[in-house]
Short mmCIF file of C-alpha atoms in Angstrom, two decimals:
data_model
loop_
_atom_site.label_atom_id
_atom_site.label_comp_id
_atom_site.label_asym_id
_atom_site.label_seq_id
_atom_site.Cartn_x
_atom_site.Cartn_y
_atom_site.Cartn_z
CA MET G 1 106.78 106.30 77.95
CA PRO G 2 105.65 103.08 78.83
CA GLN G 3 106.13 101.74 83.30
CA GLN G 4 108.43 98.54 82.31
CA ILE G 5 107.83 95.52 84.63
CA GLN G 6 110.35 92.99 85.17
CA LEU G 7 109.92 90.36 87.74
CA SER G 8 110.70 86.55 88.34
CA ALA G 9 109.68 83.71 91.09
CA ARG G 10 109.96 80.06 91.17
CA VAL G 11 107.08 77.49 92.22
CA ASN G 12 108.03 76.03 95.79
CA ASP G 13 106.50 72.11 96.65
CA GLN G 14 103.29 73.17 98.58
CA GLN G 15 101.63 74.88 94.83
CA ALA G 16 102.18 72.02 93.99
CA GLY G 17 98.99 70.56 91.68
CA GLN G 18 97.40 74.69 91.64
CA ARG G 19 96.52 77.01 89.04
CA LEU G 20 98.91 79.15 87.60
CA ASP G 21 96.77 82.21 87.53
CA GLN G 22 96.33 80.95 91.58
CA VAL G 23 100.14 80.51 92.17
CA ALA G 24 101.27 83.73 90.57
CA ALA G 25 99.27 85.56 92.53
CA GLU G 26 100.29 83.77 95.33
CA LEU G 27 103.98 84.85 94.28
CA PHE G 28 103.06 88.36 92.69
CA PRO G 29 100.63 89.47 95.59
CA ASP G 30 101.52 93.42 94.25
CA TYR G 31 99.40 92.92 91.45
CA SER G 32 96.07 91.87 90.55
CA ARG G 33 94.65 88.34 90.21
CA SER G 34 93.38 90.29 86.75
CA ARG G 35 96.60 92.06 85.45
CA LEU G 36 98.57 88.36 85.60
CA GLN G 37 95.45 87.26 83.89
CA SER G 38 95.87 89.73 80.93
CA TRP G 39 99.70 88.67 80.99
CA ILE G 40 99.45 85.14 81.16
CA LYS G 41 96.73 84.88 78.51
CA SER G 42 99.59 87.91 75.97
CA GLY G 43 102.86 85.87 76.93
CA GLU G 44 104.06 88.52 79.23
CA LEU G 45 104.20 86.03 82.04
CA THR G 46 105.78 82.87 80.85
CA VAL G 47 106.45 79.64 83.57
CA ASP G 48 110.51 78.19 82.27
CA GLY G 49 110.61 80.90 79.69
CA GLN G 50 106.85 78.97 78.02
CA THR G 51 103.50 80.10 77.27
CA ARG G 52 100.70 78.55 79.53
CA LYS G 53 97.57 78.70 79.94
CA PRO G 54 95.63 80.47 83.36
CA ARG G 55 94.20 77.10 84.15
CA GLU G 56 97.12 74.83 83.87
CA LYS G 57 98.39 73.21 86.41
CA VAL G 58 102.04 73.39 88.04
CA ILE G 59 104.21 71.01 89.61
CA GLY G 60 107.09 72.64 91.47
CA GLY G 61 109.85 74.08 90.42
CA GLU G 62 108.93 76.10 88.15
CA CYS G 63 110.82 79.35 87.63
CA LEU G 64 107.67 82.58 86.44
CA GLN G 65 108.52 85.27 84.59
CA VAL G 66 107.63 89.31 83.97
CA ASP G 67 108.13 90.85 81.08
CA ALA G 68 105.59 93.99 80.46
CA GLU G 69 104.71 97.03 79.73
CA LEU G 70 102.73 99.13 81.46
CA GLU G 71 100.56 101.38 79.12
CA ALA G 72 98.03 103.92 79.46
CA GLU G 73 94.80 101.13 80.77
CA GLN G 74 92.54 104.39 78.00
CA SER G 75 92.39 107.62 75.92
CA TRP G 76 91.93 110.41 79.15
CA GLU G 77 92.24 113.32 78.73
CA PRO G 78 94.46 114.89 81.98
CA GLN G 79 92.98 118.24 82.71
CA ALA G 80 93.50 120.86 85.34
CA ILE G 81 90.91 121.59 87.35
CA ASP G 82 91.55 121.92 91.10
CA LEU G 83 91.83 118.62 93.48
CA ASP G 84 91.50 119.37 97.44
CA ILE G 85 94.22 117.04 98.27
CA VAL G 86 94.02 115.64 102.38
CA TYR G 87 96.95 113.41 102.16
CA GLU G 88 99.36 112.22 99.56
CA ASP G 89 102.93 109.88 99.43
CA GLU G 90 104.35 108.37 96.76
CA HIS G 91 101.97 105.03 97.13
CA LEU G 92 98.64 107.01 98.11
CA LEU G 93 96.54 109.88 97.58
CA VAL G 94 93.42 110.82 99.32
CA ILE G 95 90.84 113.28 97.78
CA ASN G 96 87.90 115.94 99.42
CA LYS G 97 85.61 116.08 96.93
CA PRO G 98 83.20 119.02 96.71
CA ALA G 99 80.15 118.82 94.77
CA GLY G 100 78.99 118.31 91.30
CA LEU G 101 82.90 116.63 90.52
CA VAL G 102 81.97 113.89 88.65
CA VAL G 103 83.94 110.72 89.55
CA HIS G 104 84.62 108.86 86.70
CA PRO G 105 83.63 109.11 83.12
CA ALA G 106 80.32 107.73 81.39
CA ALA G 107 77.91 108.03 79.24
CA GLY G 108 76.76 112.49 79.49
CA ASN G 109 79.97 113.05 81.49
CA ARG G 110 83.22 111.98 78.85
CA ASP G 111 85.33 114.59 80.84
CA SER G 112 85.58 116.87 83.64
CA THR G 113 85.96 114.12 86.31
CA LEU G 114 87.83 113.32 88.76
CA LEU G 115 89.33 110.55 86.70
CA ASN G 116 90.81 113.97 84.51
CA ALA G 117 92.08 115.95 87.12
CA LEU G 118 94.38 113.12 88.22
CA LEU G 119 95.29 112.73 85.67
CA HIS G 120 96.89 116.22 84.74
CA HIS G 121 98.35 116.53 88.50
CA SER G 122 99.97 112.77 88.67
CA PRO G 123 100.61 111.30 84.49
CA ASP G 124 101.52 107.81 86.09
CA LEU G 125 98.21 107.48 87.01
CA ALA G 126 97.50 106.52 83.60
CA THR G 127 99.28 102.75 83.45
CA ILE G 128 97.14 102.50 87.17
CA PRO G 129 93.59 100.68 85.97
CA ARG G 130 90.50 103.95 86.04
CA ALA G 131 93.14 106.39 86.73
CA GLY G 132 93.75 104.82 90.64
CA ILE G 133 90.28 105.31 91.60
CA VAL G 134 89.69 102.10 93.79
CA HIS G 135 85.59 103.08 94.67
CA ARG G 136 83.49 106.11 94.03
CA ILE G 137 80.72 108.62 95.73
CA ASP G 138 77.88 109.67 93.70
CA LYS G 139 77.91 113.03 92.17
CA ASP G 140 76.72 115.13 94.46
CA THR G 141 77.95 114.13 97.70
CA THR G 142 80.99 115.60 98.84
CA GLY G 143 83.82 114.08 100.84
CA LEU G 144 86.41 110.93 101.10
CA LEU G 145 88.21 109.30 98.46
CA VAL G 146 91.50 106.93 98.19
CA VAL G 147 93.34 106.59 94.98
CA ALA G 148 96.16 104.48 94.63
CA LYS G 149 98.98 105.74 92.55
CA THR G 150 100.69 102.30 92.44
CA LEU G 151 99.56 98.93 90.82
CA LYS G 152 100.77 97.90 94.19
CA ALA G 153 98.70 100.45 96.45
CA HIS G 154 96.00 99.20 93.94
CA ALA G 155 95.48 95.49 94.76
CA SER G 156 96.07 96.98 98.48
CA LEU G 157 93.50 98.75 99.33
CA VAL G 158 90.34 96.95 96.52
CA ASP G 159 91.67 93.73 98.57
CA GLN G 160 90.30 96.27 102.33
CA LEU G 161 87.07 97.12 100.56
CA GLN G 162 86.39 93.67 98.75
CA GLU G 163 87.06 92.39 102.70
CA LYS G 164 85.33 95.02 104.33
CA THR G 165 88.04 95.81 106.45
CA ALA G 166 88.43 99.80 105.23
CA PHE G 167 86.60 102.43 107.35
CA ARG G 168 83.90 104.94 106.23
CA GLU G 169 81.82 106.99 107.94
CA TYR G 170 79.48 109.50 106.58
CA GLU G 171 77.37 112.11 107.82
CA ALA G 172 73.53 112.69 106.29
CA ILE G 173 70.68 114.73 106.88
CA VAL G 174 67.30 112.99 106.59
CA GLN G 175 64.09 114.13 106.10
CA GLY G 176 61.86 112.67 109.38
CA VAL G 177 62.55 112.14 113.12
CA MET G 178 64.24 109.61 113.94
CA THR G 179 64.07 107.31 117.71
CA GLY G 180 67.08 105.87 117.51
CA GLY G 181 70.68 104.27 115.92
CA GLY G 182 70.57 100.48 113.46
CA VAL G 183 71.15 98.69 110.99
CA VAL G 184 69.35 98.28 106.99
CA ASP G 185 70.51 94.58 105.83
CA GLU G 186 68.53 95.03 102.47
CA PRO G 187 70.26 93.64 98.94
CA ILE G 188 70.32 96.03 96.48
CA GLY G 189 70.06 96.52 92.30
CA ARG G 190 69.29 97.56 89.62
CA HIS G 191 65.51 99.20 89.57
CA PRO G 192 63.48 96.75 87.51
CA SER G 193 62.18 99.47 85.73
CA GLN G 194 64.14 102.69 86.10
CA ARG G 195 67.60 101.87 84.91
CA THR G 196 69.57 105.02 86.17
CA ARG G 197 67.98 103.15 89.87
CA GLN G 198 69.15 100.89 92.74
CA ALA G 199 66.47 99.58 94.25
CA VAL G 200 66.31 97.23 97.37
CA SER G 201 66.15 93.88 96.25
CA HIS G 202 66.01 90.24 96.75
CA SER G 203 68.63 90.29 93.22
CA GLY G 204 70.63 92.19 94.04
CA LYS G 205 74.06 92.06 96.42
CA PRO G 206 74.50 92.01 100.06
CA ALA G 207 73.71 95.22 101.71
CA VAL G 208 74.62 96.72 105.14
CA THR G 209 74.26 100.42 106.26
CA HIS G 210 75.23 101.11 109.92
CA TYR G 211 73.55 104.73 111.61
CA ARG G 212 73.56 106.12 114.62
CA LEU G 213 72.01 109.69 115.68
CA ILE G 214 73.81 113.15 116.05
CA GLU G 215 71.29 115.22 116.79
CA ARG G 216 67.14 115.45 115.91
CA PHE G 217 65.01 118.34 114.61
CA ARG G 218 61.69 118.98 114.50
CA ALA G 219 61.61 117.11 111.45
CA HIS G 220 64.93 116.82 110.15
CA THR G 221 68.08 114.02 111.86
CA HIS G 222 71.18 114.20 111.77
CA ILE G 223 72.84 110.80 111.58
CA ARG G 224 75.89 108.78 111.20
CA VAL G 225 76.56 106.25 108.89
CA GLN G 226 79.28 103.09 108.58
CA LEU G 227 79.26 100.87 105.54
CA GLU G 228 79.88 97.38 105.68
CA THR G 229 79.34 97.23 101.29
CA GLY G 230 79.61 99.90 98.82
CA ARG G 231 76.98 99.32 96.34
CA THR G 232 76.03 102.21 94.13
CA HIS G 233 73.75 104.61 96.15
CA GLN G 234 73.62 102.82 98.79
CA ILE G 235 73.10 104.67 101.76
CA ARG G 236 70.42 106.53 100.09
CA VAL G 237 68.41 103.84 98.91
CA HIS G 238 68.53 102.09 101.99
CA MET G 239 67.45 104.70 103.45
CA ALA G 240 64.56 105.71 101.49
CA TYR G 241 63.19 102.20 102.45
CA ILE G 242 63.71 102.82 105.72
CA GLN G 243 61.60 105.36 105.05
CA TYR G 244 63.85 108.58 106.07
CA PRO G 245 65.13 109.90 102.49
CA LEU G 246 68.55 112.20 102.38
CA LEU G 247 67.22 116.22 102.42
CA GLY G 248 67.78 117.27 99.44
CA ASP G 249 67.60 113.39 97.52
CA PRO G 250 66.78 113.77 93.58
CA THR G 251 66.23 110.41 92.81
CA TYR G 252 65.48 108.69 96.44
CA GLY G 253 63.83 111.73 98.10
CA GLY G 254 60.44 112.53 97.02
CA ARG G 255 59.16 115.71 96.62
CA LEU G 256 60.11 118.02 99.30
CA ARG G 257 58.69 117.56 102.57
CA LEU G 258 57.97 121.59 104.93
CA PRO G 259 57.54 120.84 108.37
CA LYS G 260 53.70 122.69 109.77
CA GLY G 261 54.92 125.95 110.66
CA ALA G 262 58.85 126.56 109.20
CA THR G 263 60.02 129.66 109.10
CA ALA G 264 60.39 131.40 105.76
CA GLU G 265 64.24 131.29 106.19
CA LEU G 266 63.50 127.06 107.18
CA ILE G 267 61.38 126.87 103.90
CA GLU G 268 63.93 128.98 101.64
CA ALA G 269 66.72 127.13 103.26
CA LEU G 270 64.91 123.34 102.29
CA ARG G 271 64.30 124.39 98.68
CA GLN G 272 67.84 125.68 97.98
CA PHE G 273 68.99 122.52 98.94
CA LYS G 274 69.55 120.89 95.17
CA ARG G 275 71.40 118.30 96.37
CA GLN G 276 71.15 114.72 98.82
CA ALA G 277 72.27 115.93 102.30
CA LEU G 278 75.59 113.13 101.87
CA HIS G 279 79.62 113.50 103.72
CA ALA G 280 82.19 110.66 103.08
CA ARG G 281 83.04 112.33 106.54
CA LYS G 282 85.67 109.69 107.43
CA LEU G 283 87.94 107.32 105.50
CA GLY G 284 90.68 104.20 107.35
CA VAL G 285 93.34 101.92 105.39
CA GLN G 286 96.10 100.18 106.00
CA HIS G 287 98.73 101.62 104.50
CA PRO G 288 99.70 99.47 101.28
CA GLU G 289 102.97 99.92 101.78
CA SER G 290 104.49 100.01 105.58
CA GLY G 291 101.08 98.02 106.71
CA GLU G 292 99.93 101.28 109.26
CA TYR G 293 96.83 101.75 109.61
CA CYS G 294 95.53 105.61 108.44
CA GLN G 295 92.84 107.22 108.93
CA TRP G 296 91.64 111.30 107.74
CA GLU G 297 88.84 113.18 108.38
CA SER G 298 87.33 116.30 105.94
CA PRO G 299 85.24 119.11 108.02
CA LEU G 300 81.01 119.48 106.29
CA PRO G 301 81.29 121.23 103.16
CA ASP G 302 79.82 124.94 103.96
CA ASP G 303 76.16 123.78 102.21
CA PHE G 304 75.90 120.88 104.87
CA LYS G 305 76.92 123.06 107.96
CA ALA G 306 74.17 126.05 106.57
CA MET G 307 71.61 123.64 106.72
CA ILE G 308 72.32 122.49 110.47
CA THR G 309 72.10 125.78 112.13
CA VAL G 310 68.33 126.27 109.46
CA LEU G 311 67.48 123.57 111.54
CA ARG G 312 68.65 124.17 114.43
CA ALA G 313 67.27 127.68 114.41
CA ASP G 314 64.19 126.01 113.85
CA ALA G 315 63.94 123.61 116.47
CA ALA G 316 64.96 126.30 119.06
CA ASP G 317 62.05 127.87 118.46
CA ALA G 318 59.84 125.48 118.35
#
């Protein structure tokens, strides 16, 4: 059944002269600007009972009314896929994503994604944009994702991500021995000739990545990474750009580097690690309903821990 939304609010004198869509966003902050604009255009958001255009100005004192139905966003199919749920309430859901699970359907991955699993777990998510998914991590990256279960939560989480107030911390293993932490502040855009890749590009969007050392090995480094921005493949692109590509990265890692004098165990472990060594370890947001800051942590996956154990043993034998 479609969800019925009925709202009303009056334009105050201070809002006189502003655009209708701007005032609607102020009066109905639980809903995104784009959704309010679509309601204005469809006539589901009226001004004193009359349809208006989003750019028209208000004069003050008008009554804005919303009488809308939330329909399913698209015809994605629910699928019974196991989810590792770290936290859930009526407003949001935090998932610990395994390697190999695509977050959102796209060309080449039409189903068997996290989105399909979410719709099976909570069918009401069909009325939320992208089934509540507000950010993504790559197919072979593991770790935490937050999902909005209401339109209010969706608008709040999107704002937090855009305003850079959401906290996201990753752990990674990179090729090469770093001497210290640092910041990569380089714009990222689509690669000029390889359309499935991203690259540092002066015409790209701003991207800032902070990294700190956790542990150094003979030819690798275990690091902690924090994001200010959330560009596609950001950590993978930035680390490759500064010549410390992620271990196992099939797209940006280049050829496998085998350390001199490496044990047979290490060589085998490096050859068998077929994904980028990247894990979304911590996630923090302001709860969209209570306003309280909430933070979650996910333990390193088994393959990541096993690789660290082998690297540590190799360093001890050197």
